[in-house]
Structure formats: structure tokens, C-alpha cells
GROMACS .gro file of N, CA and C in nm:
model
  426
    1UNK      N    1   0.085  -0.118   0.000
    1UNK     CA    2   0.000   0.000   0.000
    1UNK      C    3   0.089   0.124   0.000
    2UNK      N    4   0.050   0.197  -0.044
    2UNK     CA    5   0.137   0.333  -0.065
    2UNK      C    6   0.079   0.444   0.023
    3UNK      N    7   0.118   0.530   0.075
    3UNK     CA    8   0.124   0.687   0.085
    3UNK      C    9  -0.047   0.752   0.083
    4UNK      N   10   0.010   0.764  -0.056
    4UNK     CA   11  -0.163   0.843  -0.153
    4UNK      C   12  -0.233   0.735  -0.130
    5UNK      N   13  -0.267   0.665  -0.078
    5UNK     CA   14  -0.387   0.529  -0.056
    5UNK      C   15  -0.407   0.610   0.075
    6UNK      N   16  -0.342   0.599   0.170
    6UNK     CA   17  -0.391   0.679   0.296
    6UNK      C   18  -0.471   0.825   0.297
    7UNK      N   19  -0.424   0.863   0.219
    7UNK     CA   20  -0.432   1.071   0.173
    7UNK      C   21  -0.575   1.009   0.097
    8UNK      N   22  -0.589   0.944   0.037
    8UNK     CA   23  -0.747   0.968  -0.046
    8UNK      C   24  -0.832   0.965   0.078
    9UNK      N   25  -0.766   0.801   0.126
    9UNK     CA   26  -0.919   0.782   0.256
    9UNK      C   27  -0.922   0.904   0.361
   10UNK      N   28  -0.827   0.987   0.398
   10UNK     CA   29  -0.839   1.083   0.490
   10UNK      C   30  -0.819   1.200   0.464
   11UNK      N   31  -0.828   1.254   0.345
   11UNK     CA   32  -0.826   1.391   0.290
   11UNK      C   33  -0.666   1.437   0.308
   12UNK      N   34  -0.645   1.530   0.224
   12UNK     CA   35  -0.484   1.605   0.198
   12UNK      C   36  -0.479   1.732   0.326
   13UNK      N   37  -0.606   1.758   0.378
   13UNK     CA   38  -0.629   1.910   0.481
   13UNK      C   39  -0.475   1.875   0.608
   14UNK      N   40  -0.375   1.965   0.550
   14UNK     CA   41  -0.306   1.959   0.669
   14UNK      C   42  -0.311   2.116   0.777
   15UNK      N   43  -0.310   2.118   0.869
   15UNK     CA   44  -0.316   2.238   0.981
   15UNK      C   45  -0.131   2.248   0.995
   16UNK      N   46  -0.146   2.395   0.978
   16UNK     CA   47  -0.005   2.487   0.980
   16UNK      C   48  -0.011   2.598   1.060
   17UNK      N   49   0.106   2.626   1.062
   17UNK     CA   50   0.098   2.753   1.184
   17UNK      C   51   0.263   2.847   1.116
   18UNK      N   52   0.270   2.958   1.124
   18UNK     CA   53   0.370   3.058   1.097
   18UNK      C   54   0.425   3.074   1.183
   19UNK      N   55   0.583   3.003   1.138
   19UNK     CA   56   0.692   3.063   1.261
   19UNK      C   57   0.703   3.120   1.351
   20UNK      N   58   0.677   3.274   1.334
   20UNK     CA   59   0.629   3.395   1.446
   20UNK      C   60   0.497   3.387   1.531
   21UNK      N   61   0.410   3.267   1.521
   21UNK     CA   62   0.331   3.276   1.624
   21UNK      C   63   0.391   3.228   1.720
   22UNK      N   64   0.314   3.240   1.839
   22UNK     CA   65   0.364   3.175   1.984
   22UNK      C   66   0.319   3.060   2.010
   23UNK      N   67   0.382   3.005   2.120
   23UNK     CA   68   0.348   2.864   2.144
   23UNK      C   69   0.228   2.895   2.233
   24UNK      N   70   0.159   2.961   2.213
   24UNK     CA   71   0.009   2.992   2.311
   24UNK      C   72  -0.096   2.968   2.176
   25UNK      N   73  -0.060   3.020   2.053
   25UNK     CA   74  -0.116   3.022   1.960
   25UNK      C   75  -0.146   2.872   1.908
   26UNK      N   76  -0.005   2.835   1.913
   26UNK     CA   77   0.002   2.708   1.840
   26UNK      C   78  -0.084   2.596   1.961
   27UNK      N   79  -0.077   2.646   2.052
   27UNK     CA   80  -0.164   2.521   2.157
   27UNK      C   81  -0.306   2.560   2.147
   28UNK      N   82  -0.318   2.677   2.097
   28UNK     CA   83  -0.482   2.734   2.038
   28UNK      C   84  -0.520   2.625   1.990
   29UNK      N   85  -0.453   2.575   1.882
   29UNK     CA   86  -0.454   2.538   1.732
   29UNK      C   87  -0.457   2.357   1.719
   30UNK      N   88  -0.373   2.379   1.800
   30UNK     CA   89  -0.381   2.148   1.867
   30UNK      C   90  -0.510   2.179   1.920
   31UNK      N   91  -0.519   2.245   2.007
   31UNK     CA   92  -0.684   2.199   2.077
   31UNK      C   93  -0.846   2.196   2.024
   32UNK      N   94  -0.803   2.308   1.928
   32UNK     CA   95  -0.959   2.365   1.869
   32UNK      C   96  -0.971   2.269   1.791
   33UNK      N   97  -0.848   2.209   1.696
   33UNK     CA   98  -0.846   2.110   1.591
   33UNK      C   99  -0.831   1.964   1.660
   34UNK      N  100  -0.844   1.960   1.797
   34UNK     CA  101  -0.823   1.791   1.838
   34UNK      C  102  -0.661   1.724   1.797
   35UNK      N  103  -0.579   1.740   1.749
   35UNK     CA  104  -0.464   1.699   1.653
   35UNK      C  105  -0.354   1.691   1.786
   36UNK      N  106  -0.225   1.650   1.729
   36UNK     CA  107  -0.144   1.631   1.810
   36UNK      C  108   0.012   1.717   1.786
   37UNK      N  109   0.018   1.744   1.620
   37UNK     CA  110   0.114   1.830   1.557
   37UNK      C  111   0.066   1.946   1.476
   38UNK      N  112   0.163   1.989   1.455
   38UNK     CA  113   0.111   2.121   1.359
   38UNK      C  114   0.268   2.131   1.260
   39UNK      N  115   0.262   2.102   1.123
   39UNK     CA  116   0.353   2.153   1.043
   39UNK      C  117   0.322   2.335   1.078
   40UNK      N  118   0.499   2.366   1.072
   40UNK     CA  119   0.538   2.501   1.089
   40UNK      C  120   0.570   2.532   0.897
   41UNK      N  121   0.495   2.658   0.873
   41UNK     CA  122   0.507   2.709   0.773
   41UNK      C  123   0.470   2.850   0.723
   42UNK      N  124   0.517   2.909   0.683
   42UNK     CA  125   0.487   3.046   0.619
   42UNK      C  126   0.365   3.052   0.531
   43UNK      N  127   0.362   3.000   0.456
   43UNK     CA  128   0.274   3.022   0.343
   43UNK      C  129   0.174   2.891   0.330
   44UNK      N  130   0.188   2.763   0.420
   44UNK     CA  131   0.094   2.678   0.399
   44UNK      C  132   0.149   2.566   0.273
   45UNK      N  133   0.253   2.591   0.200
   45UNK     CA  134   0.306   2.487   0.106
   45UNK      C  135   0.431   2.412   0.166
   46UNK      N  136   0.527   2.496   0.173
   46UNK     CA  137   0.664   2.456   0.237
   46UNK      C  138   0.704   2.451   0.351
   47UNK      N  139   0.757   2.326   0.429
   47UNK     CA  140   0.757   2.337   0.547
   47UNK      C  141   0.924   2.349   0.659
   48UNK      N  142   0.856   2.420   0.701
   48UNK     CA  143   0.994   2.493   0.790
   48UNK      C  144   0.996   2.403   0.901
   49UNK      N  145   0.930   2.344   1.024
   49UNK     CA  146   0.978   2.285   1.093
   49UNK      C  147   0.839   2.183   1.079
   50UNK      N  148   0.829   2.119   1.222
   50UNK     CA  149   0.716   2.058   1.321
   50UNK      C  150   0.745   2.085   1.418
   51UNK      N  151   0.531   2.073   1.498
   51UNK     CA  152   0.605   2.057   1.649
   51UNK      C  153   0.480   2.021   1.662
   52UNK      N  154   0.494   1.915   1.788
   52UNK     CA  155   0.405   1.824   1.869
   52UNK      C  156   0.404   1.848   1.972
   53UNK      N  157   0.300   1.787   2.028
   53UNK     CA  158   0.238   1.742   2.171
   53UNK      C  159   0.379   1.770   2.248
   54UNK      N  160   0.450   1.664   2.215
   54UNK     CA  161   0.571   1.619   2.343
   54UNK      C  162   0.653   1.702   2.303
   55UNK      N  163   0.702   1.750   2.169
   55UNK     CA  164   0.756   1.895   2.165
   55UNK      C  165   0.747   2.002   2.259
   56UNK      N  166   0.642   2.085   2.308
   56UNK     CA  167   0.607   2.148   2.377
   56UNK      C  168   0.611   2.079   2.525
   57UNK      N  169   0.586   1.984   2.565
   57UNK     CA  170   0.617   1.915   2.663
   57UNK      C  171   0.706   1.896   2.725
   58UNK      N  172   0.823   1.866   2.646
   58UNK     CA  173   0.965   1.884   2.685
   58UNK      C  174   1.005   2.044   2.692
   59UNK      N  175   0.970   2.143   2.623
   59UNK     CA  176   1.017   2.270   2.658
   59UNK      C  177   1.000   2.298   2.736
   60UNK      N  178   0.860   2.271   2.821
   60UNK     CA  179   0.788   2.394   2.904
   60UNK      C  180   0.864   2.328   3.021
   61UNK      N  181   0.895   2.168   2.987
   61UNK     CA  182   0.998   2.094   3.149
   61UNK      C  183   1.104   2.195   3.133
   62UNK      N  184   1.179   2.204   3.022
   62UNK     CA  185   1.315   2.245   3.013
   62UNK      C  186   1.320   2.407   3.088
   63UNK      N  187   1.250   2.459   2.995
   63UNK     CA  188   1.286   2.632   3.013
   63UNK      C  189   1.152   2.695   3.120
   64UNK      N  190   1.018   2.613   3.146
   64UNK     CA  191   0.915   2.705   3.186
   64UNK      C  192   0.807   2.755   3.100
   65UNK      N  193   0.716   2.806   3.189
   65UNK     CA  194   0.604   2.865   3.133
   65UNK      C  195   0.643   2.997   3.017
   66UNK      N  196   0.759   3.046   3.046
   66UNK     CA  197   0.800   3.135   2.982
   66UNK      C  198   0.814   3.104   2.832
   67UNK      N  199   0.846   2.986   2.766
   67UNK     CA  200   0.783   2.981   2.638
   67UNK      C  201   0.629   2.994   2.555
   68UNK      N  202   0.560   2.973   2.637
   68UNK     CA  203   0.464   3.027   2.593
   68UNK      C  204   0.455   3.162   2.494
   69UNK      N  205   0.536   3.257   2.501
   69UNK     CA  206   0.533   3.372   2.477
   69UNK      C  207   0.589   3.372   2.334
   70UNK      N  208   0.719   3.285   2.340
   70UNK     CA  209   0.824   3.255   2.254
   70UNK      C  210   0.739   3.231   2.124
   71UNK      N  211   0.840   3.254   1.996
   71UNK     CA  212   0.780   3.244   1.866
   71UNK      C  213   0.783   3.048   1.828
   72UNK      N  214   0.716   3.005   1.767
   72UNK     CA  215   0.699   2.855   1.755
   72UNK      C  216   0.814   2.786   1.683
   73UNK      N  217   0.882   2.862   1.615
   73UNK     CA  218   1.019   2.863   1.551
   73UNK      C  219   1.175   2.836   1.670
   74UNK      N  220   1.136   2.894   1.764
   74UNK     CA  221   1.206   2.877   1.913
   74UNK      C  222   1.219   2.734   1.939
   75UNK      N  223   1.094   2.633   1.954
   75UNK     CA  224   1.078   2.514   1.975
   75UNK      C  225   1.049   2.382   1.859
   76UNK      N  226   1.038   2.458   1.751
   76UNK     CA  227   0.987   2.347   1.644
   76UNK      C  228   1.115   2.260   1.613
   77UNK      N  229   1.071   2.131   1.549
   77UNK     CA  230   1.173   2.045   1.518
   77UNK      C  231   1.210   2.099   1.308
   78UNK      N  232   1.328   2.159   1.340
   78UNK     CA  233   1.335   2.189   1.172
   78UNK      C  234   1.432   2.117   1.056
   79UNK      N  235   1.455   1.960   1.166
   79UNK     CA  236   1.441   1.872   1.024
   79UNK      C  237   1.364   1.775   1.031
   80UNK      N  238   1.268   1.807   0.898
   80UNK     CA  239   1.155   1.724   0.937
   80UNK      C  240   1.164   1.622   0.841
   81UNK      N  241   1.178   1.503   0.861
   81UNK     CA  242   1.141   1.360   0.771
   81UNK      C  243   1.018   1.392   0.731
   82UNK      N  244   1.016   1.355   0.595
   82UNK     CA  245   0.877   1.346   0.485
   82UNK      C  246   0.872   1.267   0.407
   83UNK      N  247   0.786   1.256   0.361
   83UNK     CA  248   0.726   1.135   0.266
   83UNK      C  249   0.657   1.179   0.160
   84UNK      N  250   0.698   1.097   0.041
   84UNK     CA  251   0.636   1.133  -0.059
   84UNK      C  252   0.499   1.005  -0.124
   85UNK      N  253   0.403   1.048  -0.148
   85UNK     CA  254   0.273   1.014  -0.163
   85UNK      C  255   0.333   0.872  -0.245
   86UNK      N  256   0.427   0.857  -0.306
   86UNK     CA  257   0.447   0.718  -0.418
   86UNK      C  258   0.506   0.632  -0.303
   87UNK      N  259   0.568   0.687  -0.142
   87UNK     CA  260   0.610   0.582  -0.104
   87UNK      C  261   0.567   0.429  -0.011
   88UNK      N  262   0.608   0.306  -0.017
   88UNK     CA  263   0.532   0.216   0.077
   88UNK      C  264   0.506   0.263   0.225
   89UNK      N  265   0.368   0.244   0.209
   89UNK     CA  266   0.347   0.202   0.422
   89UNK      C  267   0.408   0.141   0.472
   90UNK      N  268   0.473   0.049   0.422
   90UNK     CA  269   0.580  -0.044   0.544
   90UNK      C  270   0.697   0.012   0.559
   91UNK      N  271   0.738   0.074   0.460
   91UNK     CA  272   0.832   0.157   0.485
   91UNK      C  273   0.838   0.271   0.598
   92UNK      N  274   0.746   0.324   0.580
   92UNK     CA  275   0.761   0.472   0.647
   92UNK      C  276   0.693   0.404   0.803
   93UNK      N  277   0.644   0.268   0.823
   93UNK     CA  278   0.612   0.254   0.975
   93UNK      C  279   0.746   0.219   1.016
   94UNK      N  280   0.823   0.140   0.954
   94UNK     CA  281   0.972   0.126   0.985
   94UNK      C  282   1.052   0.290   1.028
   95UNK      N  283   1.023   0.353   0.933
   95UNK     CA  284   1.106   0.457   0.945
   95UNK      C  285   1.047   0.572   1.122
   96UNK      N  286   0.911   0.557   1.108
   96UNK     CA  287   0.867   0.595   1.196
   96UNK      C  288   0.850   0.563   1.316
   97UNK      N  289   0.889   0.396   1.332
   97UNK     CA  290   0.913   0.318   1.477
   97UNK      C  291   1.094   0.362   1.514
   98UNK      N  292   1.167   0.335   1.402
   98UNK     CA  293   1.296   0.333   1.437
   98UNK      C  294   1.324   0.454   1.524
   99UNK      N  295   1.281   0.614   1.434
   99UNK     CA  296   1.329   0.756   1.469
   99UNK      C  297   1.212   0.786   1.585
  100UNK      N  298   1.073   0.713   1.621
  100UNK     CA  299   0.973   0.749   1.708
  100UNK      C  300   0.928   0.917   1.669
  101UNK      N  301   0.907   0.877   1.531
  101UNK     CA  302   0.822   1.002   1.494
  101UNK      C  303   0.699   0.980   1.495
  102UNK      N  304   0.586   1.038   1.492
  102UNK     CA  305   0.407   1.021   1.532
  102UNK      C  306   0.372   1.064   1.432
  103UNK      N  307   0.423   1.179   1.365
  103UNK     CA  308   0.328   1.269   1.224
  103UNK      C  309   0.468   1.293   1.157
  104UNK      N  310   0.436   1.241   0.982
  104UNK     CA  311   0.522   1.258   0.891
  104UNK      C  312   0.466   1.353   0.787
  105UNK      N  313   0.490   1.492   0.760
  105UNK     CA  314   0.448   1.541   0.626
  105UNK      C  315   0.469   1.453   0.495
  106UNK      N  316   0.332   1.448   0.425
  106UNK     CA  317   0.362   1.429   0.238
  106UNK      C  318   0.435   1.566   0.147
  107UNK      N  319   0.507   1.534   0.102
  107UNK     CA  320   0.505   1.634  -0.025
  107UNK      C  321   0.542   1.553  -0.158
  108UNK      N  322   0.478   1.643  -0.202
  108UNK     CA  323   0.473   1.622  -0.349
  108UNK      C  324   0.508   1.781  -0.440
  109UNK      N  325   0.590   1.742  -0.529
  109UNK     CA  326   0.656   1.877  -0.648
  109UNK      C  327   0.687   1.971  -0.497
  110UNK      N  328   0.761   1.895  -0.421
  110UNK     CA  329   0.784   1.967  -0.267
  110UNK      C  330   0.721   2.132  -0.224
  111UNK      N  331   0.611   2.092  -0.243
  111UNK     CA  332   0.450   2.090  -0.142
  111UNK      C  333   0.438   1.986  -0.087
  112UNK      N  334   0.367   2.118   0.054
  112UNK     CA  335   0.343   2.008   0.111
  112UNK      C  336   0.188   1.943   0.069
  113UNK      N  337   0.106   1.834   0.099
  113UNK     CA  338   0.024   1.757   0.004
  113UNK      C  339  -0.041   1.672   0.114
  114UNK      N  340  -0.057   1.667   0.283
  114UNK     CA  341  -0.066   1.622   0.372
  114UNK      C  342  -0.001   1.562   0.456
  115UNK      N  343  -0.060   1.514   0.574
  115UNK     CA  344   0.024   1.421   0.687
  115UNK      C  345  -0.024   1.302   0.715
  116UNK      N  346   0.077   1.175   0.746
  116UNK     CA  347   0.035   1.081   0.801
  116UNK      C  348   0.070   1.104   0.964
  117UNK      N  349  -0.064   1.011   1.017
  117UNK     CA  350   0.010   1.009   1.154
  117UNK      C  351   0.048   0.810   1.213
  118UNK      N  352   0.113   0.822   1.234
  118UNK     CA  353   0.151   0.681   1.290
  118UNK      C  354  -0.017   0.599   1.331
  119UNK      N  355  -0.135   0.618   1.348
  119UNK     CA  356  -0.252   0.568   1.373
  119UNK      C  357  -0.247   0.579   1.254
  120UNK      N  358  -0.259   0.680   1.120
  120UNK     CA  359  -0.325   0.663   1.011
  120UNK      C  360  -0.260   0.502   1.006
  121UNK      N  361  -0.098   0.502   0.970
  121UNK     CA  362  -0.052   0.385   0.968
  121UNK      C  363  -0.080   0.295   1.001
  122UNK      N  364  -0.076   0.248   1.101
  122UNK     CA  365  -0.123   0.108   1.171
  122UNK      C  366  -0.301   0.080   1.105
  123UNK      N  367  -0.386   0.190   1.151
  123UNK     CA  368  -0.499   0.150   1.068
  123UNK      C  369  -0.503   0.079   0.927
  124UNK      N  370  -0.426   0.143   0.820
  124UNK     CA  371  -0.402   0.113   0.657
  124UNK      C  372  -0.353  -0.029   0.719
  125UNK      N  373  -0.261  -0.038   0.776
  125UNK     CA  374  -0.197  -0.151   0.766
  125UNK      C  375  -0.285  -0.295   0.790
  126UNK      N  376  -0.349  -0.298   0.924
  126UNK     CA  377  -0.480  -0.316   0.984
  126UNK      C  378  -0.605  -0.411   0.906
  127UNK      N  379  -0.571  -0.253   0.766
  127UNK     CA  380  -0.727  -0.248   0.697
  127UNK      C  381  -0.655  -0.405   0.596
  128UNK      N  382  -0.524  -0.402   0.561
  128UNK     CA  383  -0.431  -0.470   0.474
  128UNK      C  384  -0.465  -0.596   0.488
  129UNK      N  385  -0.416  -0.642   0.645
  129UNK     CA  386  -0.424  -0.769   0.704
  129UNK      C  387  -0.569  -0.814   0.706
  130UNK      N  388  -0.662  -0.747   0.725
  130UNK     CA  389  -0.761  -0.777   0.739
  130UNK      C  390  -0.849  -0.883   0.580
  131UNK      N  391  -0.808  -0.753   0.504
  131UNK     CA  392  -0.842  -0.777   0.333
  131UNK      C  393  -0.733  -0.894   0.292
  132UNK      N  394  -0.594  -0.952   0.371
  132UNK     CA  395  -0.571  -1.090   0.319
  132UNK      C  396  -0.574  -1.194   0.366
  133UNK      N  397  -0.638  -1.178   0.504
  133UNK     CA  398  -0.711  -1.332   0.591
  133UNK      C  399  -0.816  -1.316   0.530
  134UNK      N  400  -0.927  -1.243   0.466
  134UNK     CA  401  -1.043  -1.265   0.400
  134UNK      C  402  -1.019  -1.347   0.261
  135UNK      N  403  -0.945  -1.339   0.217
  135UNK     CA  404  -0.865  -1.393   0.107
  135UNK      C  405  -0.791  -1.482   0.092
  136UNK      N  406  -0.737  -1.544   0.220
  136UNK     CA  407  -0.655  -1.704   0.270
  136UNK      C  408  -0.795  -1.758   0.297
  137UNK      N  409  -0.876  -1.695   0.384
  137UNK     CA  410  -1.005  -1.788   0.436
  137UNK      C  411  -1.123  -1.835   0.320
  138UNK      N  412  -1.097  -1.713   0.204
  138UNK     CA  413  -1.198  -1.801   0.112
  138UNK      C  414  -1.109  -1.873   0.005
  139UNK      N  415  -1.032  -1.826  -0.006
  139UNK     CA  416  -0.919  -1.975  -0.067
  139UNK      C  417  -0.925  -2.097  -0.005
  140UNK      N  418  -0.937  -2.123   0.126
  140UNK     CA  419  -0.934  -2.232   0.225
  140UNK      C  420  -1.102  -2.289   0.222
  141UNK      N  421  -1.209  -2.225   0.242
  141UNK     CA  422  -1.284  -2.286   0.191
  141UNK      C  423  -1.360  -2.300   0.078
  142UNK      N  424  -1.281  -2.294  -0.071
  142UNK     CA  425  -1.318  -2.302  -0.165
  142UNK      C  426  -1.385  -2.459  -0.146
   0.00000   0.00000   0.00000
């Protein structure tokens, strides 16, 4: 299964946020939207960093409440592993268990083009196994 097999069943809508907001903004933005990351970007195509849940988690241990204030660029992770829509799911759960990443941007003609999140994964995968025991079991009782 590929990439773009995931992105059809769950739409391309990724949530972004601009460098210069604050991390008050960006926790606006996880909450109102339910989500767990937010690609960091200027313009909504190209992406400058990430930052997650435990991103912010670990800062506010490290430095304090005082990030809050700070621009989201302060705390984002700005090399971000991505994926491109032609590549395998087994791949990128490998890649994503090894480094313990949760949300991988797609791009495509590098746009960005959506996100997987490690649940999208396991679900596709899930949906995989499921669709070839249905398919050993009616082979078996042909």
C-alpha cells in the first residue's frame, strides 16, 4: 500500500501555523483542531519545521512557562522527515518506529500535500491484514 492510498481515505487538509506565532497560539490550534502536531510554515506549502504534543512538553519541562510567549520557531523540530505520496506504508512505519516520529508530512513537487500520523498507519496496515485473511479464508474454503 502506498502513501496516496492513505491521503485519499483521509483527505490532503493539513493544519499549519507561521513561525512567528507563539506557542500559546500554536496550543490554540492542537486543541480547537483535536490533533497532536502542527507543520510550521509560512505560506501553507513549504515546510519549515514541526512541532508536537511532546515537543512542547519537553520545553515547558526544560525552560518554563516562559515559552509560551516565545515564537513557535524557538521550539519546532526543523528537520523534518517526509514522505512522498508514491512511497510504501511499510516503509515509512519502519522509518517511523525506528526515529519514534508520530506525524510525517507528504510532499509532493515539494509541497506540502498532507500528513500521516503513525494511527493513520497502523490503521491502513490493519485495513491490509484484514483484506488478506479474508482472502486465505476463502481460498481455504473453496
Amino acid at each position: 500500500m502506498l502513501i496516496g492510498s492513505i491521503l485519499q481515505g483521509k483527505g490532503t487538509s493539513v493544519a499549519t501555523v507561521r513561525p512567528q506565532a507563539t506557542v500559546t497560539e500554536l496550543l490554540a490550534t492542537l486543541a480547537e483542531l483535536n490533533i497532536g502536531a502542527v507543520v510550521v510554515s509560512d505560506d501553507g506549502e513549504t515546510i519549515a519545521g514541526i512541532v508536537s504534543e511532546r515537543d512542547i512538553v519537553r520545553q515547558l519541562h526544560e525552560r518554563g512557562a516562559g515559552i509560551l510567549s516565545h515564537p513557535v520557531s524557538s521550539i519546532m523540530t526543523s528537520d523534518v522527515r517526509t514522505s512522498g505520496p508514491d512511497a510504501n506504508v511499510d516503509e515509512l512505519r519502519r522509518t517511523m518506529t525506528n526515529h519514534r516520529i508520530r506525524h510525517v508530512p507528504v510532499v509532493r513537487n515539494g509541497r506540502l500535500a498532507g500528513i500521516v500520523s503513525i494511527g493513520d498507519v497502523v490503521k491502513s496496515t490493519i485495513e491490509e491484514l484484514e483484506t488478506e485473511k479474508d482472502a486465505l479464508v476463502g481460498y481455504i474454503n473453496r
